[in-house]
Coordinates of C-alpha atoms in Angstrom, one line a residue:
M5 CA 84.0 146.8 30.0
A6 CA 85.7 149.8 31.5
L7 CA 85.1 151.5 34.8
V8 CA 85.2 155.3 34.2
V9 CA 84.7 158.2 36.6
Q10 CA 83.3 161.3 34.9
K11 CA 83.3 164.7 36.6
Y12 CA 81.2 167.6 35.5
G13 CA 81.8 171.1 36.7
G14 CA 79.5 174.0 37.4
T15 CA 79.1 175.3 33.9
S16 CA 78.3 171.7 32.7
V17 CA 75.4 171.4 35.1
A18 CA 74.3 175.1 35.0
N19 CA 70.7 174.4 34.2
A20 CA 68.2 171.7 33.6
E21 CA 69.0 171.5 29.9
R22 CA 72.6 170.8 30.5
I23 CA 71.9 168.3 33.2
C24 CA 69.7 166.4 30.7
A25 CA 72.5 166.6 28.1
I26 CA 74.8 164.9 30.6
A27 CA 72.2 162.2 31.3
D28 CA 72.1 161.5 27.5
K29 CA 75.9 161.4 27.3
V30 CA 76.3 159.0 30.2
S31 CA 73.4 156.8 29.0
L32 CA 75.2 156.2 25.8
A33 CA 78.4 155.2 27.6
R34 CA 76.4 152.9 29.8
Q35 CA 74.8 151.3 26.8
A36 CA 78.3 150.6 25.4
G37 CA 78.9 148.5 28.5
D38 CA 81.0 150.9 30.7
Q39 CA 80.5 151.1 34.4
I40 CA 80.1 154.8 35.2
V41 CA 80.6 156.9 38.3
V42 CA 79.5 160.5 37.8
V43 CA 80.9 163.3 40.1
V44 CA 79.2 166.7 39.9
S45 CA 79.8 170.2 41.2
A46 CA 77.1 172.7 42.2
M47 CA 75.3 174.5 39.4
S48 CA 77.2 177.5 38.1
G49 CA 77.1 180.4 40.6
E50 CA 75.3 178.4 43.3
T51 CA 78.3 178.2 45.7
N52 CA 78.8 181.9 45.4
R53 CA 75.1 182.5 46.0
L54 CA 75.2 180.4 49.2
I55 CA 78.3 182.2 50.5
S56 CA 76.7 185.6 49.9
L57 CA 73.6 184.4 51.7
A58 CA 75.6 183.2 54.7
K59 CA 77.4 186.6 54.8
E60 CA 74.0 188.4 54.9
I61 CA 73.4 186.5 58.2
S62 CA 76.9 186.7 59.6
A63 CA 80.1 188.6 58.7
R64 CA 82.1 185.5 59.8
P65 CA 80.0 182.4 59.5
A66 CA 80.9 179.4 61.7
V67 CA 83.0 177.2 59.5
R68 CA 81.1 174.0 60.4
E69 CA 77.8 175.6 59.5
L70 CA 79.2 177.0 56.3
D71 CA 80.2 173.5 55.2
V72 CA 76.7 172.3 56.0
L73 CA 75.3 175.1 53.8
L74 CA 77.8 174.8 50.9
S75 CA 77.3 171.0 50.6
T76 CA 73.7 171.5 49.6
G77 CA 74.8 172.9 46.2
E78 CA 76.1 169.5 45.0
Q79 CA 73.3 167.6 46.6
T80 CA 70.8 169.6 44.4
T81 CA 72.8 168.5 41.3
I82 CA 73.0 164.8 42.1
A83 CA 69.2 164.6 42.8
L84 CA 68.4 166.4 39.5
L85 CA 70.8 164.3 37.5
C86 CA 69.3 161.0 38.9
M87 CA 65.8 162.3 38.1
A88 CA 67.1 162.8 34.5
F89 CA 68.4 159.2 34.4
E90 CA 65.1 157.9 35.7
E91 CA 63.3 159.7 32.8
R92 CA 65.6 157.9 30.4
G93 CA 65.0 154.5 32.0
V94 CA 68.6 154.3 33.3
A95 CA 69.1 152.9 36.8
S96 CA 71.0 155.3 39.0
R97 CA 71.6 156.2 42.6
S98 CA 72.8 159.5 44.2
Y99 CA 75.3 159.7 47.0
T100 CA 76.3 162.6 49.2
G101 CA 79.9 162.7 50.2
T102 CA 78.9 161.2 53.6
Q103 CA 76.9 158.4 51.9
A104 CA 79.7 157.7 49.5
G105 CA 82.0 157.0 52.5
I106 CA 84.4 159.9 51.8
L107 CA 86.2 160.3 55.1
T108 CA 88.2 163.5 55.6
D109 CA 90.1 165.2 58.3
G110 CA 88.3 167.8 60.4
M111 CA 89.6 171.0 58.6
H112 CA 86.4 172.7 57.6
N113 CA 86.3 174.6 54.2
K114 CA 89.6 172.9 53.1
A115 CA 89.4 169.3 54.3
R116 CA 91.6 166.6 52.9
I117 CA 90.4 163.1 52.0
M118 CA 91.7 160.4 54.3
D119 CA 89.9 157.3 53.1
I120 CA 86.9 156.1 51.0
D121 CA 84.7 153.2 51.8
T122 CA 83.6 152.0 48.3
E123 CA 81.5 149.0 49.3
G124 CA 78.1 150.7 48.6
L125 CA 79.4 152.2 45.3
R126 CA 80.7 148.8 44.1
A127 CA 77.5 147.1 44.9
D128 CA 75.5 149.6 42.9
L129 CA 77.9 149.4 40.0
A130 CA 77.7 145.6 40.0
N131 CA 73.9 145.9 39.8
G132 CA 74.2 148.0 36.6
K133 CA 73.5 151.4 38.2
V134 CA 75.1 154.7 37.3
V135 CA 76.5 156.0 40.6
V136 CA 76.2 159.8 41.0
V137 CA 78.3 161.3 43.8
A138 CA 78.3 164.9 45.1
G139 CA 81.8 166.4 44.7
F140 CA 83.5 168.8 47.0
Q141 CA 82.4 167.2 50.2
G142 CA 82.9 164.4 52.8
V143 CA 82.5 163.7 56.5
D144 CA 85.0 163.7 59.4
E145 CA 85.4 161.1 62.1
D146 CA 82.9 162.9 64.3
G147 CA 80.2 162.9 61.6
N148 CA 80.6 166.5 60.6
I149 CA 80.1 167.5 57.0
T150 CA 83.2 168.9 55.5
T151 CA 84.1 170.6 52.2
L152 CA 87.4 170.3 50.2
G153 CA 87.8 173.9 49.1
R154 CA 87.4 175.5 45.7
G155 CA 87.7 173.0 42.9
G156 CA 87.3 170.2 45.3
S157 CA 85.1 168.2 43.0
D158 CA 88.1 167.4 40.8
T159 CA 89.8 165.9 43.9
T160 CA 86.6 163.9 44.7
A161 CA 86.6 162.5 41.2
V162 CA 90.3 161.5 41.2
A163 CA 90.1 160.0 44.7
L164 CA 87.1 157.9 43.8
A165 CA 88.9 156.7 40.6
A166 CA 91.9 155.7 42.7
A167 CA 89.8 153.9 45.3
L168 CA 87.7 152.1 42.7
K169 CA 90.8 151.4 40.5
A170 CA 89.0 153.0 37.6
D171 CA 90.4 152.7 34.1
E172 CA 90.3 156.5 33.6
C173 CA 89.0 159.7 35.3
R174 CA 87.5 162.1 32.9
I175 CA 87.1 165.8 33.8
Y176 CA 84.5 167.5 31.7
T177 CA 84.6 171.2 31.6
D178 CA 84.0 174.2 29.4
V179 CA 87.3 173.8 27.5
D180 CA 88.3 170.9 25.3
G181 CA 91.6 170.1 26.9
V182 CA 94.9 171.7 28.1
Y183 CA 96.4 174.3 25.8
T184 CA 100.0 175.4 25.3
T185 CA 98.9 178.7 26.8
D186 CA 95.7 180.7 27.3
P187 CA 94.1 181.0 23.8
R188 CA 92.7 184.3 24.9
V189 CA 96.2 185.7 25.0
V190 CA 97.6 183.6 22.1
P191 CA 94.9 182.7 19.6
T192 CA 97.3 180.2 17.9
A193 CA 97.7 178.2 21.1
R194 CA 97.5 174.4 20.6
R195 CA 95.6 171.8 22.5
M196 CA 98.0 169.2 23.8
D197 CA 97.2 165.5 23.3
R198 CA 99.1 164.4 26.3
L199 CA 101.0 165.7 29.4
T200 CA 102.8 164.2 32.3
Y201 CA 101.6 164.6 35.8
E202 CA 104.7 166.7 36.6
E203 CA 104.0 169.1 33.7
M204 CA 100.4 169.4 34.7
L205 CA 101.3 170.1 38.3
E206 CA 103.7 172.8 37.3
M207 CA 101.2 174.4 34.9
A208 CA 98.4 174.3 37.5
S209 CA 100.6 175.8 40.2
L210 CA 101.8 178.5 37.8
G211 CA 98.5 179.8 36.7
A212 CA 96.7 177.3 34.4
K213 CA 93.3 176.9 36.0
V214 CA 92.0 173.8 34.1
L215 CA 92.5 171.4 37.0
Q216 CA 92.9 171.8 40.8
I217 CA 96.4 171.1 41.9
R218 CA 95.3 168.6 44.6
S219 CA 93.5 166.5 42.0
V220 CA 96.6 166.2 39.9
E221 CA 98.7 165.3 43.0
F222 CA 96.2 162.6 43.8
A223 CA 96.3 161.3 40.2
S224 CA 100.1 161.2 40.2
K225 CA 100.3 159.4 43.6
Y226 CA 97.9 156.7 42.6
N227 CA 98.7 156.6 38.9
V228 CA 95.2 157.5 37.8
P229 CA 95.0 158.3 34.0
L230 CA 93.3 161.7 33.9
R231 CA 91.7 163.2 30.9
V232 CA 90.4 166.8 30.4
L233 CA 87.5 167.1 27.9
S234 CA 84.8 169.4 26.8
S235 CA 81.2 168.9 28.1
F236 CA 79.9 170.5 24.9
D237 CA 82.1 169.4 22.0
E238 CA 83.3 166.0 21.0
G239 CA 87.0 165.2 21.0
N240 CA 89.8 163.2 22.7
G241 CA 90.8 166.1 25.1
T242 CA 94.2 166.0 26.9
L243 CA 95.4 162.8 28.6
I244 CA 97.5 163.3 31.7
T245 CA 99.6 160.3 32.8
G246 CA 103.1 159.3 33.9
E247 CA 106.0 159.8 31.6
D248 CA 107.0 157.1 29.1
E249 CA 108.6 156.9 25.7
S250 CA 105.3 156.6 23.9
M251 CA 104.8 160.3 24.6
Y252 CA 107.5 161.2 22.1
P253 CA 107.8 160.4 18.4
K254 CA 110.6 158.0 17.5
G255 CA 114.0 159.7 17.5
T256 CA 112.9 162.8 19.4
L257 CA 113.7 161.8 23.0
E258 CA 116.8 164.1 23.1
Q259 CA 115.0 167.1 21.5
A260 CA 113.8 170.1 23.6
V261 CA 110.3 169.5 24.7
I262 CA 108.5 172.6 26.0
S263 CA 104.9 171.8 26.7
G264 CA 103.5 175.1 27.4
V265 CA 103.7 178.7 28.7
A266 CA 101.9 179.4 31.9
F267 CA 101.4 182.7 33.6
N268 CA 100.0 184.1 36.9
R269 CA 98.7 187.6 37.2
D270 CA 98.1 187.4 41.0
E271 CA 101.7 188.1 42.0
A272 CA 103.3 190.7 44.2
Q273 CA 106.9 191.3 45.2
V274 CA 108.3 192.3 48.6
T275 CA 111.9 193.4 49.2
V276 CA 113.5 193.9 52.6
Q277 CA 116.6 196.0 51.9
G278 CA 119.8 196.3 53.8
V279 CA 119.3 193.6 56.5
P280 CA 122.3 192.1 58.3
D281 CA 123.9 189.3 56.3
Q282 CA 123.9 186.8 59.2
P283 CA 122.4 183.4 60.1
G284 CA 118.7 183.5 61.0
I285 CA 117.8 186.6 59.0
A286 CA 115.7 184.6 56.5
Y287 CA 113.6 183.1 59.3
G288 CA 113.4 186.5 60.9
I289 CA 111.7 187.8 57.7
L290 CA 109.6 184.9 56.6
G291 CA 108.6 183.5 60.1
P292 CA 106.2 186.3 60.9
V293 CA 104.9 186.2 57.3
A294 CA 104.2 182.4 57.6
D295 CA 102.6 182.9 61.0
A296 CA 100.1 185.2 59.3
G297 CA 99.1 182.4 56.9
I298 CA 100.7 184.0 53.9
E299 CA 102.3 181.6 51.4
V300 CA 105.6 182.7 49.9
D301 CA 106.6 181.6 46.3
M302 CA 109.9 182.8 44.8
I303 CA 112.7 183.8 47.1
I304 CA 116.0 185.6 46.3
Q305 CA 118.7 186.6 48.8
N306 CA 121.4 188.8 47.3
V307 CA 125.1 188.2 47.9
G308 CA 126.1 190.2 51.0
A309 CA 128.1 193.4 50.7
D310 CA 129.5 195.5 53.7
G311 CA 127.7 193.1 56.1
A312 CA 124.2 193.7 54.6
T313 CA 122.0 192.0 52.0
D314 CA 118.6 192.4 50.3
F315 CA 115.9 189.7 50.6
T316 CA 113.2 189.5 48.0
F317 CA 110.2 187.2 47.7
T318 CA 106.8 187.0 46.1
V319 CA 103.3 186.5 47.6
H320 CA 99.8 186.3 46.2
R321 CA 98.6 189.8 45.4
N322 CA 95.7 189.5 47.9
D323 CA 98.3 189.1 50.6
Y324 CA 100.5 191.9 49.5
D325 CA 99.2 194.7 51.9
N326 CA 99.3 192.3 54.9
A327 CA 102.8 191.2 54.1
M328 CA 104.0 194.8 53.7
E329 CA 102.4 195.8 57.0
I330 CA 104.0 192.9 58.9
L331 CA 107.5 193.7 57.6
R332 CA 107.2 197.4 58.1
N333 CA 106.2 196.7 61.7
I334 CA 109.3 194.5 62.3
G335 CA 111.7 196.4 60.1
N336 CA 113.6 198.1 62.9
K337 CA 113.9 194.8 64.8
L338 CA 115.4 193.2 61.7
G339 CA 117.8 196.1 61.2
A340 CA 116.4 196.7 57.7
R341 CA 117.2 199.9 55.8
E342 CA 113.8 199.9 53.9
V343 CA 110.9 197.6 53.0
A344 CA 109.8 198.1 49.4
G345 CA 107.2 196.4 47.3
N346 CA 105.6 196.1 43.9
D347 CA 102.1 194.7 43.2
S348 CA 102.2 195.3 39.4
I349 CA 104.3 192.2 38.5
V350 CA 103.4 188.8 36.9
K351 CA 105.1 185.5 36.7
V352 CA 105.6 183.8 33.3
S353 CA 106.8 180.2 33.1
L354 CA 108.0 177.7 30.5
V355 CA 107.2 174.1 31.4
G356 CA 108.4 170.9 29.8
V357 CA 110.0 167.5 30.7
G358 CA 112.5 168.0 27.8
M359 CA 114.4 170.6 29.9
R360 CA 115.9 167.7 31.8
S361 CA 118.0 166.6 28.8
H362 CA 118.5 169.7 26.8
A363 CA 120.7 172.7 27.6
G364 CA 120.0 176.2 26.4
I365 CA 116.4 176.6 27.2
A366 CA 117.1 179.3 29.9
S367 CA 119.5 181.3 27.7
K368 CA 117.0 181.2 24.8
T369 CA 114.2 182.4 27.2
F370 CA 116.3 185.4 28.4
E371 CA 117.3 186.2 24.8
V372 CA 113.7 186.4 23.7
L373 CA 112.7 188.7 26.5
A374 CA 115.8 190.9 25.9
K375 CA 114.8 191.3 22.3
E376 CA 111.4 192.6 23.4
S377 CA 113.1 194.9 26.0
I378 CA 111.5 193.1 28.9
N379 CA 113.4 193.4 32.1
I380 CA 113.5 190.4 34.4
H381 CA 113.1 191.0 38.2
M382 CA 113.4 187.4 39.5
I383 CA 114.2 184.0 38.1
S384 CA 113.3 180.5 39.4
T385 CA 114.1 177.2 37.9
S386 CA 113.5 173.5 38.4
E387 CA 114.1 170.4 36.4
I388 CA 111.1 171.0 34.1
K389 CA 110.4 174.7 34.7
I390 CA 111.8 178.2 34.2
S391 CA 109.9 181.1 35.8
V392 CA 110.5 184.8 35.5
V393 CA 108.9 187.8 37.2
I394 CA 108.4 190.8 34.9
D395 CA 106.3 194.0 34.9
E396 CA 102.6 193.3 34.4
K397 CA 102.4 195.5 31.4
Y398 CA 104.6 193.1 29.4
L399 CA 102.7 189.9 30.2
E400 CA 101.0 189.3 26.8
L401 CA 104.0 190.4 24.9
A402 CA 106.2 188.0 26.8
V403 CA 103.8 185.1 26.5
R404 CA 103.3 185.6 22.8
A405 CA 107.1 185.9 22.1
L406 CA 108.0 182.8 24.1
H407 CA 105.1 180.8 22.6
K408 CA 106.3 181.6 19.1
E409 CA 110.0 181.1 19.8
F410 CA 109.5 177.6 21.2
E411 CA 107.2 176.7 18.2
L412 CA 104.1 175.9 20.3
E413 CA 101.5 177.2 17.8
H414 CA 99.2 174.8 16.1
T415 CA 100.2 174.0 12.5
T416 CA 96.7 173.6 10.9

């Protein structure tokens, strides 16, 4: 008998018909002898509806009250799902985040899970009940309802799996697994049977939106086997675990292993030109940007010449105008010749654990892009990743060329 945590996203619980379909699926697993914990999101579109409603009342809703409001979306889903179980004669019990003992810090709208008291959940599981938990929410030490931020239901599911020492955490969504790249860009993209936590973290951070990054971090920290499956189609999905030799066919451990091509359209580039090449200049540039709550991604500082250097970095496109305004305002203080920017760029990345043991991946990447006459603005690398910043108009061409060159297409 296995203990399994199943998580269903908004599209999977979008209406009564789909909620009933989940009840049927879980009922079959329960009949097979598994203990099941179900974590659900709000019905598709419900969180956006609640946010819009709040903004009709207040342009800047109080964060505490916004969390109280948003948490009702998942509470609706858990109640409806338990009603569906009751109709099928399956014993179940719904839990809000508070009732499930999910203790968080006090950071409203983006809280982090600190601890989970699983006593009540374990008692219901031992009594043969399906436990249904509202994702995305918890409670702080003062009894305030908190929410975990967009995609927080994934984190709820993985955290519960870790706390309960579940055999597997299954994330059911509207895709049947993790693909080598976006099939909408490359129709021949292949669903991967297995990935490491490191690879999934890189792909999630680089633009793949199948899983929330925090949920993968949690799974990696507590070694929770994580599987991505379709809510609507049968299949084995993609299993995400730690790295081991069983992931590679015999005799291929030293071969290049590129798992996928990720990309992010939401990039913008900022360059501060002609600043003094001296200690403290990087902090002088990035300090005010960080103080404004703007996250910086790739950073390049050129080799100094004639006592001056250029400093380039990327930010989320939504933060571009704010970052440019900040740096223009402090440009004279920094001694900068000019502040320039470009919000028509994208980041394309190759990800794979095989890069650790195989040379030549970077040179082949640059060769492929050169053949397509694609200019590279910035380059960033890690043990298992190569990222390049290019003009947005070349995104699909670059992804398709790299996907083909590294033989990532399906063969059937």
